[in-house]
Tab-separated table of C-alpha atoms and ligand atoms in Angstrom:
chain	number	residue	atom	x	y	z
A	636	UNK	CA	-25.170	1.606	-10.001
A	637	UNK	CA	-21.231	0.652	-9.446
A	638	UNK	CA	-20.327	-1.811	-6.826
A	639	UNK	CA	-17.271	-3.913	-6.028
A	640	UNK	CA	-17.724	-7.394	-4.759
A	641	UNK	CA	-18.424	-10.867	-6.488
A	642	UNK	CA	-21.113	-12.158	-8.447
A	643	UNK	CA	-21.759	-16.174	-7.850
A	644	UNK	CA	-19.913	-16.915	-11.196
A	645	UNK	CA	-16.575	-15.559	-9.868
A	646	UNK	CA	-17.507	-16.768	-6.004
A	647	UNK	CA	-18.017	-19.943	-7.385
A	648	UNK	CA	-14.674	-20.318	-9.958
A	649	UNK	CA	-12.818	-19.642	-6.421
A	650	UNK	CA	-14.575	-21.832	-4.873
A	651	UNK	CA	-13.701	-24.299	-6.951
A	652	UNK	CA	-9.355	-23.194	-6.710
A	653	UNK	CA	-9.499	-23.100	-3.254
A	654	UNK	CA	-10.730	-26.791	-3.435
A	655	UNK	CA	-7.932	-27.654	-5.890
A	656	UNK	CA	-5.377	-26.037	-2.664
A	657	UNK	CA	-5.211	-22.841	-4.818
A	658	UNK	CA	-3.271	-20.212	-2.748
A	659	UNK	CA	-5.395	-17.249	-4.138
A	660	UNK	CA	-4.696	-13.220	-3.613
A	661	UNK	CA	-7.484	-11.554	-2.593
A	662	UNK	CA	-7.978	-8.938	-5.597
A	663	UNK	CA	-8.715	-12.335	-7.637
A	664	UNK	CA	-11.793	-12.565	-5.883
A	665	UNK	CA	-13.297	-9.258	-6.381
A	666	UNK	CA	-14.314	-7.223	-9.131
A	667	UNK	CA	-16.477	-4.285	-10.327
A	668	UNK	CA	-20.444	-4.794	-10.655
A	669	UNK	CA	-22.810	-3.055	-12.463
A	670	UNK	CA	-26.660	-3.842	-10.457
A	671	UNK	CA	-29.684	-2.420	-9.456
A	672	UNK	CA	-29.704	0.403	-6.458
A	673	UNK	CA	-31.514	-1.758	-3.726
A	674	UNK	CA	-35.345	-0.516	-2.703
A	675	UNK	CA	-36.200	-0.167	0.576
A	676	UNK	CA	-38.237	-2.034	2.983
A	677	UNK	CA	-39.531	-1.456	6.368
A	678	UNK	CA	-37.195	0.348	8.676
A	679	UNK	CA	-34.111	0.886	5.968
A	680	UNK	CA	-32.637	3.811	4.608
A	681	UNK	CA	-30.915	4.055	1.482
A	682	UNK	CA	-27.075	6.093	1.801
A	683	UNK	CA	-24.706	7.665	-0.871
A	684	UNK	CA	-21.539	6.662	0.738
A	685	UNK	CA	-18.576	9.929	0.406
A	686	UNK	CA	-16.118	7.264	1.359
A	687	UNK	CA	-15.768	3.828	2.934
A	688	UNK	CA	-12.737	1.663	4.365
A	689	UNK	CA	-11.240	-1.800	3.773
A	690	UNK	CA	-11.615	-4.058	6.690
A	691	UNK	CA	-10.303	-7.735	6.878
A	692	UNK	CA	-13.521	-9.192	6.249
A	693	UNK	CA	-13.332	-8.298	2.530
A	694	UNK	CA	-9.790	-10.355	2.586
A	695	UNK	CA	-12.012	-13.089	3.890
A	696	UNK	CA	-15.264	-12.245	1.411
A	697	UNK	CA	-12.964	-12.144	-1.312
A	698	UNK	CA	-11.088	-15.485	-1.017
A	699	UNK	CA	-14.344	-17.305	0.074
A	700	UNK	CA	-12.667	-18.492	2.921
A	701	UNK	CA	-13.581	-20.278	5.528
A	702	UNK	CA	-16.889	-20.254	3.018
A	703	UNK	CA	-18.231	-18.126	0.445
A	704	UNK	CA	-19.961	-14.660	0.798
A	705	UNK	CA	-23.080	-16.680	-0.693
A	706	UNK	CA	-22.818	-19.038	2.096
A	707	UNK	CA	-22.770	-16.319	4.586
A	708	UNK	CA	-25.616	-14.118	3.029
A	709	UNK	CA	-27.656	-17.293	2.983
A	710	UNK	CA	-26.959	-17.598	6.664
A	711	UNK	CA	-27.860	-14.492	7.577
A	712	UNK	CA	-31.436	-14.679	5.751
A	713	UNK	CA	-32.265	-18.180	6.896
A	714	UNK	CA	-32.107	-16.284	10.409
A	715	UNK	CA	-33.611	-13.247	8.947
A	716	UNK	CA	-36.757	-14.093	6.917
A	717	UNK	CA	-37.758	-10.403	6.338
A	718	UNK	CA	-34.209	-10.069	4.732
A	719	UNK	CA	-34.745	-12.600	1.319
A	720	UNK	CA	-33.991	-9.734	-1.021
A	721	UNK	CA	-30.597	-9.894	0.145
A	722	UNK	CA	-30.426	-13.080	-1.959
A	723	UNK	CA	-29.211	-12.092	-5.232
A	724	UNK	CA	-26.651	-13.611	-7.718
A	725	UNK	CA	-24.063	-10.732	-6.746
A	726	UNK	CA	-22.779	-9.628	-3.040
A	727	UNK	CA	-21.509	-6.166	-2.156
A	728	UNK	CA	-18.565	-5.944	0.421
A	729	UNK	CA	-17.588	-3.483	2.949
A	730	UNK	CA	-18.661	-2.773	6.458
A	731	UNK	CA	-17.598	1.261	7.107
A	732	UNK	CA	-18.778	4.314	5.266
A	733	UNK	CA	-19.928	7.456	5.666
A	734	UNK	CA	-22.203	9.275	3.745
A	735	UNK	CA	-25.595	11.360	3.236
A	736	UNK	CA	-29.146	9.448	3.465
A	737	UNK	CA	-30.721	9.932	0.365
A	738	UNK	CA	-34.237	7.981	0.898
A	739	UNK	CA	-35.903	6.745	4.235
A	740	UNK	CA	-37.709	3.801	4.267
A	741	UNK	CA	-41.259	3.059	6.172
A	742	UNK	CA	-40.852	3.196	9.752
A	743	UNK	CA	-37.935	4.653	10.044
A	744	UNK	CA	-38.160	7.404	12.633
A	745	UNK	CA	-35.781	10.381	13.792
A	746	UNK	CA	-33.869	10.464	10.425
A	747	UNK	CA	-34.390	12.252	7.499
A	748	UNK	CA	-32.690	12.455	3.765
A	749	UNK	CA	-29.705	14.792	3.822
A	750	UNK	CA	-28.547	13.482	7.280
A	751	UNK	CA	-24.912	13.117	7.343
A	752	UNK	CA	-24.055	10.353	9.024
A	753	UNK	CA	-21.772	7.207	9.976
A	754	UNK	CA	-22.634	3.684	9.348
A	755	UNK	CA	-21.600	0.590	11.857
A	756	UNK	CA	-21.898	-2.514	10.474
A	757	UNK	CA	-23.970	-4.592	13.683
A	758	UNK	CA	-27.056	-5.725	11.876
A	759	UNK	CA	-29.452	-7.084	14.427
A	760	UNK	CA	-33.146	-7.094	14.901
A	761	UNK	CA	-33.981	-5.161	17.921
A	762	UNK	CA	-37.520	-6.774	18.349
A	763	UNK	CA	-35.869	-9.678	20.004
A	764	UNK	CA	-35.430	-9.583	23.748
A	765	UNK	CA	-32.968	-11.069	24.328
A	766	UNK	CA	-30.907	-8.047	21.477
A	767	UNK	CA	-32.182	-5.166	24.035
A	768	UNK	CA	-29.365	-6.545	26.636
A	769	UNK	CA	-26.364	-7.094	24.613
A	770	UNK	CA	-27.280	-7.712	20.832
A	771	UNK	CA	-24.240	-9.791	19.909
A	772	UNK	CA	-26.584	-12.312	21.974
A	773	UNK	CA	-29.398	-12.256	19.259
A	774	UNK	CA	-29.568	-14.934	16.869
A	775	UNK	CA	-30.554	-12.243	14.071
A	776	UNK	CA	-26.900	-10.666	14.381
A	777	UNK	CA	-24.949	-10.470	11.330
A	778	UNK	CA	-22.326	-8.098	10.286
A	779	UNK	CA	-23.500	-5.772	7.522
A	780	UNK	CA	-21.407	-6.220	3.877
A	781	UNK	CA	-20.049	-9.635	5.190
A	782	UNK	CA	-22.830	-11.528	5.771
A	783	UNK	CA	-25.199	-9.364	4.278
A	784	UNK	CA	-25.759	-8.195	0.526
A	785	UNK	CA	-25.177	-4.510	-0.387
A	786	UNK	CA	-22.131	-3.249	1.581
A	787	UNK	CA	-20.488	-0.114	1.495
A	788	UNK	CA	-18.371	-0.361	-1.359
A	789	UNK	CA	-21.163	0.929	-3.824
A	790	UNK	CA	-22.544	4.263	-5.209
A	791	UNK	CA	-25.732	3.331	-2.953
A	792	UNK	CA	-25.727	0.883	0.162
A	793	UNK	CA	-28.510	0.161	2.212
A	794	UNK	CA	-28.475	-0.768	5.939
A	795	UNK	CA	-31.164	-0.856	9.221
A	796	UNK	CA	-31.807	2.820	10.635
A	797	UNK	CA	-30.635	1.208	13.811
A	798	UNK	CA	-27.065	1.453	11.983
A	799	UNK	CA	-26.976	4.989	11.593
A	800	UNK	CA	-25.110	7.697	14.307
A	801	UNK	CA	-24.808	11.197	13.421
A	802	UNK	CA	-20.968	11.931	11.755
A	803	UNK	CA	-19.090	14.093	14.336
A	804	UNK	CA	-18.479	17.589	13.145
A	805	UNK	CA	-14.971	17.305	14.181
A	806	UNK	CA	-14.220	14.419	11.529
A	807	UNK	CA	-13.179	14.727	7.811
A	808	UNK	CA	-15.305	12.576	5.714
A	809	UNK	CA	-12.488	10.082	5.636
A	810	UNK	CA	-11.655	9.772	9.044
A	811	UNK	CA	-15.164	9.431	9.745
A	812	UNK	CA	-15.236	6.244	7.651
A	813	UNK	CA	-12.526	4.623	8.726
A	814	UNK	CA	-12.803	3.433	12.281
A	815	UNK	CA	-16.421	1.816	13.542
A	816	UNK	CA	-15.744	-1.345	12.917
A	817	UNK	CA	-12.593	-1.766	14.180
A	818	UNK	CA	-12.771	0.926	16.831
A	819	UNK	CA	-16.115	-0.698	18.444
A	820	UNK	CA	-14.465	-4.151	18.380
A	821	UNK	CA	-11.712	-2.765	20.221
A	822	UNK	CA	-13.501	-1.038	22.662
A	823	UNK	CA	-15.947	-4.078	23.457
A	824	UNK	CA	-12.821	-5.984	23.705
A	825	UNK	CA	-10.623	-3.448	26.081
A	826	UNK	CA	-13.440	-1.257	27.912
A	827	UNK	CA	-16.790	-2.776	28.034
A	828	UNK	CA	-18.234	-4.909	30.677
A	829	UNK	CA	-18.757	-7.375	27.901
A	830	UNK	CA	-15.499	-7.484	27.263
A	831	UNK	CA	-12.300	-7.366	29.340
A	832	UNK	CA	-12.896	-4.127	30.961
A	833	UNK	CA	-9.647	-2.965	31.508
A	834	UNK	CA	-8.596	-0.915	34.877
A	835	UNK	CA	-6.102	1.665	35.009
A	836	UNK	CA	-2.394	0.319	35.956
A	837	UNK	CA	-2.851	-2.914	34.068
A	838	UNK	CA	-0.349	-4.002	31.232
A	839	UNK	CA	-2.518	-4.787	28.522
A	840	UNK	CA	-0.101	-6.795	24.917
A	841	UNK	CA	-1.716	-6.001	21.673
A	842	UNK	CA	-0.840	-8.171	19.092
A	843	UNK	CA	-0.733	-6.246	15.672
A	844	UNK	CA	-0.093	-2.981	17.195
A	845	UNK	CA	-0.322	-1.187	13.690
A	846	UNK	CA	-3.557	-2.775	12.469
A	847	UNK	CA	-6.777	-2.257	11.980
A	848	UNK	CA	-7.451	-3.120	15.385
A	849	UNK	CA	-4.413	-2.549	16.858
A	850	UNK	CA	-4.149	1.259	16.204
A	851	UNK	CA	-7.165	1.390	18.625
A	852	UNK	CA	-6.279	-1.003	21.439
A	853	UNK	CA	-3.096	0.938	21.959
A	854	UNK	CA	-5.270	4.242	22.045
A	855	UNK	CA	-8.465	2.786	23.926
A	856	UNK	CA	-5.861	1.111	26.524
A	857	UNK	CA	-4.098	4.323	27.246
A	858	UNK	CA	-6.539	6.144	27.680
A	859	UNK	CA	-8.074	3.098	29.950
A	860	UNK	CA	-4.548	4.622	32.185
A	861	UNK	CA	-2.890	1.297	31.184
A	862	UNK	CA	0.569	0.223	29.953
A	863	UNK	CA	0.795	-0.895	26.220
A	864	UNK	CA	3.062	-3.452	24.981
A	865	UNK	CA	2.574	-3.547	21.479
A	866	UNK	CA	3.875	-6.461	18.858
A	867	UNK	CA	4.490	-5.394	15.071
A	868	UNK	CA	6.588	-6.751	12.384
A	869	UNK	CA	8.718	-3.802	10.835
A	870	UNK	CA	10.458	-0.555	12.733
A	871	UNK	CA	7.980	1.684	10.307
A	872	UNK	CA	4.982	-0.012	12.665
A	873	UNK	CA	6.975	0.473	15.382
A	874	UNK	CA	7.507	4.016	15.096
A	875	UNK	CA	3.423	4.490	14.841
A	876	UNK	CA	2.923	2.097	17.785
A	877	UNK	CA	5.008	4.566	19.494
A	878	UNK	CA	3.340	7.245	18.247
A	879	UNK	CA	-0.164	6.326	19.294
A	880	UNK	CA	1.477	6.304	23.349
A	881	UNK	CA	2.489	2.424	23.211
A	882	UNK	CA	5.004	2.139	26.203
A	883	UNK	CA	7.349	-0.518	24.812
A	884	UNK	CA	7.290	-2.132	21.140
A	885	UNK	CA	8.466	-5.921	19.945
A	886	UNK	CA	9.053	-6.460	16.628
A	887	UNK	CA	8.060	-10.316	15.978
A	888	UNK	CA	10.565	-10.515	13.354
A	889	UNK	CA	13.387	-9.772	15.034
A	890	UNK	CA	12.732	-10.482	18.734
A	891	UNK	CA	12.200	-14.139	18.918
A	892	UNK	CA	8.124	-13.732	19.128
A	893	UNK	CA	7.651	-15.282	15.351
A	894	UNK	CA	8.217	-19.155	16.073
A	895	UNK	CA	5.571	-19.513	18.848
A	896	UNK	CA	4.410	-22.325	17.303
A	897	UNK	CA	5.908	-25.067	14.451
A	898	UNK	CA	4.943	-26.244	11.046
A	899	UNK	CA	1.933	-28.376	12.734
A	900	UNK	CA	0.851	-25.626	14.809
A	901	UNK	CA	2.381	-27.150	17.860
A	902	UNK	CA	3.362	-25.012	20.988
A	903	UNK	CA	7.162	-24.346	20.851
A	904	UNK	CA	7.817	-24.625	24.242
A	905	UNK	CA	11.240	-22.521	24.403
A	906	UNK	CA	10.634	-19.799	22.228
A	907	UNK	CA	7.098	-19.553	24.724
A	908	UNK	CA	9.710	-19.078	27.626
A	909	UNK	CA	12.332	-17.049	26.073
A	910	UNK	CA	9.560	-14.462	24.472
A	911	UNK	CA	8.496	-14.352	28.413
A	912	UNK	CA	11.611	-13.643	29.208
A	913	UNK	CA	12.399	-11.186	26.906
A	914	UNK	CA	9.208	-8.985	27.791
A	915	UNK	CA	10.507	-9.338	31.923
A	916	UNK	CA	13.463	-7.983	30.622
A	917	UNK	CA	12.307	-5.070	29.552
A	918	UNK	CA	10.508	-4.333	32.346
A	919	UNK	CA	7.056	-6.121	31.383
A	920	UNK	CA	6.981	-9.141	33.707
A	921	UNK	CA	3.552	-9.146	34.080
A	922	UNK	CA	0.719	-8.922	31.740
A	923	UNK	CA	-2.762	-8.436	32.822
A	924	UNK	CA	-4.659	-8.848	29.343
A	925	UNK	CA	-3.408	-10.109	25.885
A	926	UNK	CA	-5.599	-8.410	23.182
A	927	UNK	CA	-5.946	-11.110	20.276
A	928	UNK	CA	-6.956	-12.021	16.820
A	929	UNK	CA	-3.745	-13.646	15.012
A	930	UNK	CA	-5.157	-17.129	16.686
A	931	UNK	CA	-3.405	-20.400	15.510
A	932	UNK	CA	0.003	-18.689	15.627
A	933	UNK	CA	-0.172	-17.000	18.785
A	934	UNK	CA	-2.965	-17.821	20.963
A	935	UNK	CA	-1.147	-20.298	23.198
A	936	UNK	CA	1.176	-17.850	23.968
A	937	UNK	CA	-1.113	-15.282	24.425
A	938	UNK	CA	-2.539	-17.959	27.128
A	939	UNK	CA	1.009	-18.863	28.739
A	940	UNK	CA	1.812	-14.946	29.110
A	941	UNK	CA	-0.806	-13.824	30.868
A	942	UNK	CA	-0.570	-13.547	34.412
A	943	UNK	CA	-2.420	-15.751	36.761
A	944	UNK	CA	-6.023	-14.419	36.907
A	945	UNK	CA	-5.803	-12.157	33.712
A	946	UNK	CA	-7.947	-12.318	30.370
A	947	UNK	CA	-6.766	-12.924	27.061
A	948	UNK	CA	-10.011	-11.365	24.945
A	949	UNK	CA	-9.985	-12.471	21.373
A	950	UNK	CA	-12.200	-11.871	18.010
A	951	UNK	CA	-10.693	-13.219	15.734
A	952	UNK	CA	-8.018	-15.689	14.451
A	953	UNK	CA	-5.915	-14.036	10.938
A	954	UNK	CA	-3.347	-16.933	10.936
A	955	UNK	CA	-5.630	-20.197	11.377
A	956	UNK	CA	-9.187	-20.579	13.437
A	957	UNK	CA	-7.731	-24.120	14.576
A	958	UNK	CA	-5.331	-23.854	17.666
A	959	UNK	CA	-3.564	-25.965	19.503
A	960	UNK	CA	-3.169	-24.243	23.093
A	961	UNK	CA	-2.118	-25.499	26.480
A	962	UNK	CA	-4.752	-25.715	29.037
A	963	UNK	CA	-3.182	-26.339	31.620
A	964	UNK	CA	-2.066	-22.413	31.712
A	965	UNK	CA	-5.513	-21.498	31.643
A	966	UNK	CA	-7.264	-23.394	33.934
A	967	UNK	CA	-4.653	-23.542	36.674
A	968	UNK	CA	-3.966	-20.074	36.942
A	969	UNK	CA	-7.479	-19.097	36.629
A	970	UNK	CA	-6.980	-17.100	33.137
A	971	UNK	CA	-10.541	-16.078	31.769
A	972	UNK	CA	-10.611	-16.499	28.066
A	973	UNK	CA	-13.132	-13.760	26.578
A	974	UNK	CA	-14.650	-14.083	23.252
A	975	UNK	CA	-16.049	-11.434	21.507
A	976	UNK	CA	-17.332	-10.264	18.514
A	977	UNK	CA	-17.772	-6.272	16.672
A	978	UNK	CA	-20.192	-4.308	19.202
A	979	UNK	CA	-23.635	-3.448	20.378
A	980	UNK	CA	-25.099	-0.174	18.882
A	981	UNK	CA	-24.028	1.625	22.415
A	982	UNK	CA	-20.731	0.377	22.694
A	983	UNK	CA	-20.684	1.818	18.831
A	984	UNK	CA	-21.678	4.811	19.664
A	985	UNK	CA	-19.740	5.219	22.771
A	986	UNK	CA	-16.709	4.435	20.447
A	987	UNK	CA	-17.569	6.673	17.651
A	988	UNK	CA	-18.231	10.221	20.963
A	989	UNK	CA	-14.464	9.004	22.123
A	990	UNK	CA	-13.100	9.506	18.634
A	991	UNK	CA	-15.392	12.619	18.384
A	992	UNK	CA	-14.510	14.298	21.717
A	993	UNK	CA	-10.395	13.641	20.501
A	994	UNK	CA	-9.594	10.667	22.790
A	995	UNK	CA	-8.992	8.589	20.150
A	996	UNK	CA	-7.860	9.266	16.640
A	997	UNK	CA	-8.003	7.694	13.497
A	998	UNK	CA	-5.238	6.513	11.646
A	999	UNK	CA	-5.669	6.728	7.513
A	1000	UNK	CA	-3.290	4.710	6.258
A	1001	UNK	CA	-4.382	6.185	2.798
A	1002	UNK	CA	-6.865	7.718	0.518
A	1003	UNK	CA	-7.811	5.947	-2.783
A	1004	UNK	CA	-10.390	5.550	-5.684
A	1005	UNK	CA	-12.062	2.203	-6.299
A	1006	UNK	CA	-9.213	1.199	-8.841
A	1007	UNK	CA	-6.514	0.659	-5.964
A	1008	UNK	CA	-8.629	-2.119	-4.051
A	1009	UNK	CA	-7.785	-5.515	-5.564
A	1010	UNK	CA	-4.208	-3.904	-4.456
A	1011	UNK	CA	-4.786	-2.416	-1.219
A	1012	UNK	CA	-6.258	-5.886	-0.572
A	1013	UNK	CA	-3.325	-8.092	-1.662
A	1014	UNK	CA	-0.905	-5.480	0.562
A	1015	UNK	CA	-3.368	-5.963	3.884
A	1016	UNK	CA	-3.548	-9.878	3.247
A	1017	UNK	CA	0.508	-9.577	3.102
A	1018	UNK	CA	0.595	-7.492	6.376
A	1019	UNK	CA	1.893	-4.581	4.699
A	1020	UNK	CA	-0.640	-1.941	5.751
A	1021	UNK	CA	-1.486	-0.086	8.793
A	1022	UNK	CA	-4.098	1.395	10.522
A	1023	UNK	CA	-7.239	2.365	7.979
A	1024	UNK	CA	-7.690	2.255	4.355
A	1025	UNK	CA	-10.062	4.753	2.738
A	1026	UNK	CA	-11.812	4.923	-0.469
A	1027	UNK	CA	-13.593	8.206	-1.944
A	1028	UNK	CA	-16.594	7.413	-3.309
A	1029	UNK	CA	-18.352	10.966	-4.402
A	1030	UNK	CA	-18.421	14.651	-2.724
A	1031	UNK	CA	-20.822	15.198	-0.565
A	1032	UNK	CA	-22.922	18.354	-1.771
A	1033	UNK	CA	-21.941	20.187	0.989
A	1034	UNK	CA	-18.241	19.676	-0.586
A	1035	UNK	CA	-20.078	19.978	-4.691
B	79	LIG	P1	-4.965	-5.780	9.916
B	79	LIG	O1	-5.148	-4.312	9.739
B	79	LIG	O2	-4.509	-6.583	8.758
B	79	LIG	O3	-3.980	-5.968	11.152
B	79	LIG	C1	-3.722	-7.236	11.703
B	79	LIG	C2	-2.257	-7.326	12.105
B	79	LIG	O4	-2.080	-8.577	12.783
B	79	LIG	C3	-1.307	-7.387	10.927
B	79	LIG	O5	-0.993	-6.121	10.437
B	79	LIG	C4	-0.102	-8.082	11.545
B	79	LIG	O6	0.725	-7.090	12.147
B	79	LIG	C5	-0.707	-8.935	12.661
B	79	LIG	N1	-0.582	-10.360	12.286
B	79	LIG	C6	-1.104	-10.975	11.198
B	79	LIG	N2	-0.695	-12.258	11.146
B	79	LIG	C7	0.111	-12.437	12.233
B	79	LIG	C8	0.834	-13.543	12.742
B	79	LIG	N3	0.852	-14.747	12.125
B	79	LIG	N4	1.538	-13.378	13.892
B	79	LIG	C9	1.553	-12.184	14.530
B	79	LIG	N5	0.885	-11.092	14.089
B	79	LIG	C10	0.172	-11.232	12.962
B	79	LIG	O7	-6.344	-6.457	10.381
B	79	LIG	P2	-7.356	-5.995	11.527
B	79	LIG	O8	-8.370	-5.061	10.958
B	79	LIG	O9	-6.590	-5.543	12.724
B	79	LIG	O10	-8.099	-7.361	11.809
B	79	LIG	C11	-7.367	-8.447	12.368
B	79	LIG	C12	-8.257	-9.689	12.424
B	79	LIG	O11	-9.396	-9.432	13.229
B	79	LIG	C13	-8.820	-10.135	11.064
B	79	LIG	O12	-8.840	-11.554	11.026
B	79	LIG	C14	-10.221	-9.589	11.056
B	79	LIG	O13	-11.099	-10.309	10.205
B	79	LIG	C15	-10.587	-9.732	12.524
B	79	LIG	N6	-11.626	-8.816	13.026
B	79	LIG	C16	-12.683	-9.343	13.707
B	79	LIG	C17	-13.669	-8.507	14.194
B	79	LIG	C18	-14.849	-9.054	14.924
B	79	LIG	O14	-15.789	-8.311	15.202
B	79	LIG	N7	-14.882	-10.325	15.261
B	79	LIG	C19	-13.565	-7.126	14.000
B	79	LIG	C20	-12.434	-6.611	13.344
B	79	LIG	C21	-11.464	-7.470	12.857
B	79	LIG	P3	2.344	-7.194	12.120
B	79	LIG	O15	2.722	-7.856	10.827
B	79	LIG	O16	2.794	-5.784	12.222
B	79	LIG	O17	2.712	-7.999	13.326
């Protein structure tokens, strides 16, 4: 079958550039496979993805950065014994399809082949207690298509059966595979008591308002009854931030929000105060909880802005995992600092009936075949993109 991801040749030649301080595009690192369709074992099910989306992970998969997609895999088994065939000398990326079971493995109950359905990426083993009261807590979590072999972006992926929910009527096949991953990490993040639960009347600052994840914090936070200040880099992203009910919009380019920190990754005092100044001025003095994943650029600030006794809830960290941020602005106005990571399967699911029932929507940035991703890839890595990025993969033979 086709695939797109890397085999341990190309993994390993950028590997070796990124040691030489190689400053590598993304579409380098990821090409076209041709390799077996996976078998099953117990308690899989094999899917024909109709389409899939692009989330940041592949950037990450792709430019073997912080470590290699081998690395990762390898991780994953070493805590997942029963998972060794996921060792092979090629890795599959992606984390969001959609698409039609076409072969249910031993076990598996309450799904049959021709279900359409929806696939979120949390792979975890639900034997283990401790997974039955928030999974995220269970050693044996891994994100599927990051650090596990045969993703979505394939002609056939496999995954758990305890990764499948049923596709909403209501959704195009694209729209249905464009939001789980980064709609559930939003809405652990925002709504969930694992995450910053959000009330209604606080003022809740999403940084990258026109993301991947940002599309849905604006949406998840609005319909939480909150205010949304929302940070972007161009007026096009503003304009959408707006659109998706954002109450005020800064552009980081242009209002003073893009020199937090200097060349060492040091906070930058002033522009900190004048930023906070800036958002009073507009009427956004107070900010209850800073939604976050830039990291190194941004998270100190995220910390300093916060009002005394708010949460800044963060998964993730785009611009550099190291940061240098001021404690003193946590600790001594009792800020909680939240981390978190994708989403249980209920939290999932919960996500994927609020985009069903219309409370959310997704946003398609655009439709494309298999031949636009090195680009598509390059343009998210460049922050050029917005919301999701689809690929068809086949019609469905409802569609044939
Ligand atoms: P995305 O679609 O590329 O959006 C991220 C946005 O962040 C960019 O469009 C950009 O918006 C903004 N940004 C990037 N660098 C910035 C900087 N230096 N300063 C300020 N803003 C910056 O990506 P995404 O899907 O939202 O994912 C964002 C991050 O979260 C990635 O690192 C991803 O791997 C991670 N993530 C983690 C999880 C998890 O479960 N832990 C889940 C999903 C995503 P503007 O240019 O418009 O400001």
């Amino acid at each position: 079958m086709w695939a797109y991801g890397t085999s341990k040749a190309l993994s390993e030649t950028i590997a070796r550039q990124n040691r030489q301080g190689a400053d590598l595009s993304p579409s380098e690192g990821v090409e076209r496979l041709e390799v077996p369709i996976p078998s099953l074992r117990a308690g899989e099910v094999l899917v024909k993805p109709v389409a899939s989306a692009l989330n940041y992970n592949s950037i990450w998969s792709s430019r073997g950065y912080p470590v290699t997609p081998f690395q990762l895999v390898h991780g994953h088994v070493s805590r997942n014994k029963r998972d060794d065939d996921h060792l092979a000398d090629y890795c599959i990326f992606g984390s969001d399809a959609a698409g039609v079971i076409c072969e249910v493995g031993p076990g598996v109950e309450g799904w049959q082949v021709g279900d359409e359905v929806i696939l979120h990426c949390n792979v975890v083993d639900d034997n283990d207690p401790i997974a039955k009261i928030d999974s995220l807590k269970s050693e044996t979590q891994s994100i599927w298509g990051y650090e596990t072999n045969f993703g979505a972006f394939a002609e056939y992926c496999k995954v758990k059966s305890n990764q499948l929910i049923r596709r909403p009527a209501s959704l195009s096949w694209e729209e249905a595979a464009s939001f789980s991953l980064t709609l559930s990490t939003a809405f652990r993040m925002l709504i969930s008591s694992n995450g910053a639960q959000l009330h209604a009347g606080e003022t809740v600052l999403v940084w990258g308002g026109a993301g991947g994840l940002g599309v849905f914090a604006i949406q998840l936070a609005k319909a939480a009854g909150c205010k949304v200040v929302a940070i972007v880099s161009s007026e096009s992203k503003r304009a959408l931030c707006e659109q998706l009910g954002a109450d005020f919009v800064v552009n980081r380019t242009t209002d003073g929000f893009n020199r937090l920190v200097d060349e060492q990754g040091k906070p930058n005092y002033i522009a900190w105060k004048k930023a906070k100044t800036f958002l009073a001025r507009n009427g956004f003095a107070t900010v209850d909880v800073v939604f976050e994943h830039v990291g190194r650029s941004t998270l100190g600030f995220s910390i300093y802005v916060c009002k005394r006794g708010g949460r800044i809830v963060t998964c993730a960290a785009s611009s550099g995992f190291m940061c240098d941020i001021d404690l003193r602005y946590l600790w001594m106005q009792v800020k909680s600092l939240i981390g978190s990571h994708f989403a249980s399967y209920e939290e999932a699911k919960e996500a994927a009936e609020w985009i069903g029932s219309g409370k959310v929507r997704p946003v398609v940035h655009s439709v494309n075949d298999f031949s636009q991703l090195g680009a598509r890839m390059d343009e998210m890595s460049r922050n050029e993109t917005f919301g999701k990025i689809v690929f068809r993969h086949a019609p469905a033979m409802s569609e044939e």
